mmCIF file of C-alpha atoms in Angstrom:
data_model
loop_
_atom_site.group_PDB
_atom_site.id
_atom_site.type_symbol
_atom_site.label_atom_id
_atom_site.label_comp_id
_atom_site.label_asym_id
_atom_site.label_seq_id
_atom_site.Cartn_x
_atom_site.Cartn_y
_atom_site.Cartn_z
ATOM 1 C CA UNK R 588 -0.120 -0.037 0.092
ATOM 2 C CA UNK R 589 2.981 2.356 0.951
ATOM 3 C CA UNK R 590 4.604 1.884 -2.363
ATOM 4 C CA UNK R 591 1.740 2.212 -4.225
ATOM 5 C CA UNK R 592 1.018 5.796 -2.727
ATOM 6 C CA UNK R 593 4.849 6.359 -3.463
ATOM 7 C CA UNK R 594 4.291 5.562 -6.679
ATOM 8 C CA UNK R 595 1.019 8.067 -7.367
ATOM 9 C CA UNK R 596 3.344 10.871 -5.634
ATOM 10 C CA UNK R 597 5.425 10.246 -8.251
ATOM 11 C CA UNK R 598 3.168 10.533 -11.098
ATOM 12 C CA UNK R 599 1.537 13.478 -9.643
ATOM 13 C CA UNK R 600 5.009 15.316 -9.462
ATOM 14 C CA UNK R 601 5.965 14.687 -13.155
ATOM 15 C CA UNK R 602 2.313 15.251 -13.946
ATOM 16 C CA UNK R 603 2.887 18.965 -12.387
ATOM 17 C CA UNK R 604 6.303 19.399 -13.640
ATOM 18 C CA UNK R 605 4.989 18.743 -17.237
ATOM 19 C CA UNK R 606 1.572 20.855 -16.949
ATOM 20 C CA UNK R 607 3.815 23.716 -15.532
ATOM 21 C CA UNK R 608 7.321 23.887 -15.609
ATOM 22 C CA UNK R 609 7.833 22.353 -19.043
ATOM 23 C CA UNK R 610 4.807 24.212 -20.702
ATOM 24 C CA UNK R 611 6.295 27.619 -19.173
ATOM 25 C CA UNK R 612 9.656 26.783 -20.901
ATOM 26 C CA UNK R 613 7.913 26.006 -24.457
ATOM 27 C CA UNK R 614 6.068 29.026 -24.490
ATOM 28 C CA UNK R 615 8.987 31.162 -23.154
ATOM 29 C CA UNK R 616 10.771 30.600 -26.206
ATOM 30 C CA UNK R 617 13.960 30.372 -23.751
ATOM 31 C CA UNK R 618 16.133 27.297 -25.197
ATOM 32 C CA UNK R 619 18.699 27.370 -22.236
ATOM 33 C CA UNK R 620 14.990 27.226 -20.049
ATOM 34 C CA UNK R 621 13.731 24.396 -22.052
ATOM 35 C CA UNK R 622 16.704 22.356 -22.107
ATOM 36 C CA UNK R 623 17.007 22.352 -18.068
ATOM 37 C CA UNK R 624 13.229 21.797 -17.705
ATOM 38 C CA UNK R 625 13.770 18.585 -20.489
ATOM 39 C CA UNK R 626 16.828 17.526 -17.875
ATOM 40 C CA UNK R 627 14.933 18.038 -14.768
ATOM 41 C CA UNK R 628 11.729 15.586 -16.530
ATOM 42 C CA UNK R 629 14.071 13.189 -17.259
ATOM 43 C CA UNK R 630 15.701 13.345 -14.107
ATOM 44 C CA UNK R 631 11.999 12.627 -12.258
ATOM 45 C CA UNK R 632 11.270 9.776 -14.798
ATOM 46 C CA UNK R 633 14.842 8.229 -13.939
ATOM 47 C CA UNK R 634 13.985 8.252 -10.353
ATOM 48 C CA UNK R 635 10.215 7.024 -10.768
ATOM 49 C CA UNK R 636 11.914 4.146 -12.957
ATOM 50 C CA UNK R 637 13.995 2.768 -9.747
#
């Protein structure tokens, strides 16, 4: 049950990052910001996979 709850929180964090941070970076047009947020997303996905 605890593991399932942690996975749900991980999914929410990834979804929140995609919906807010990634979207803002894309809309900003700032390539450096976009790369930074993409790297953050990859790191979140890697942590969720472990």
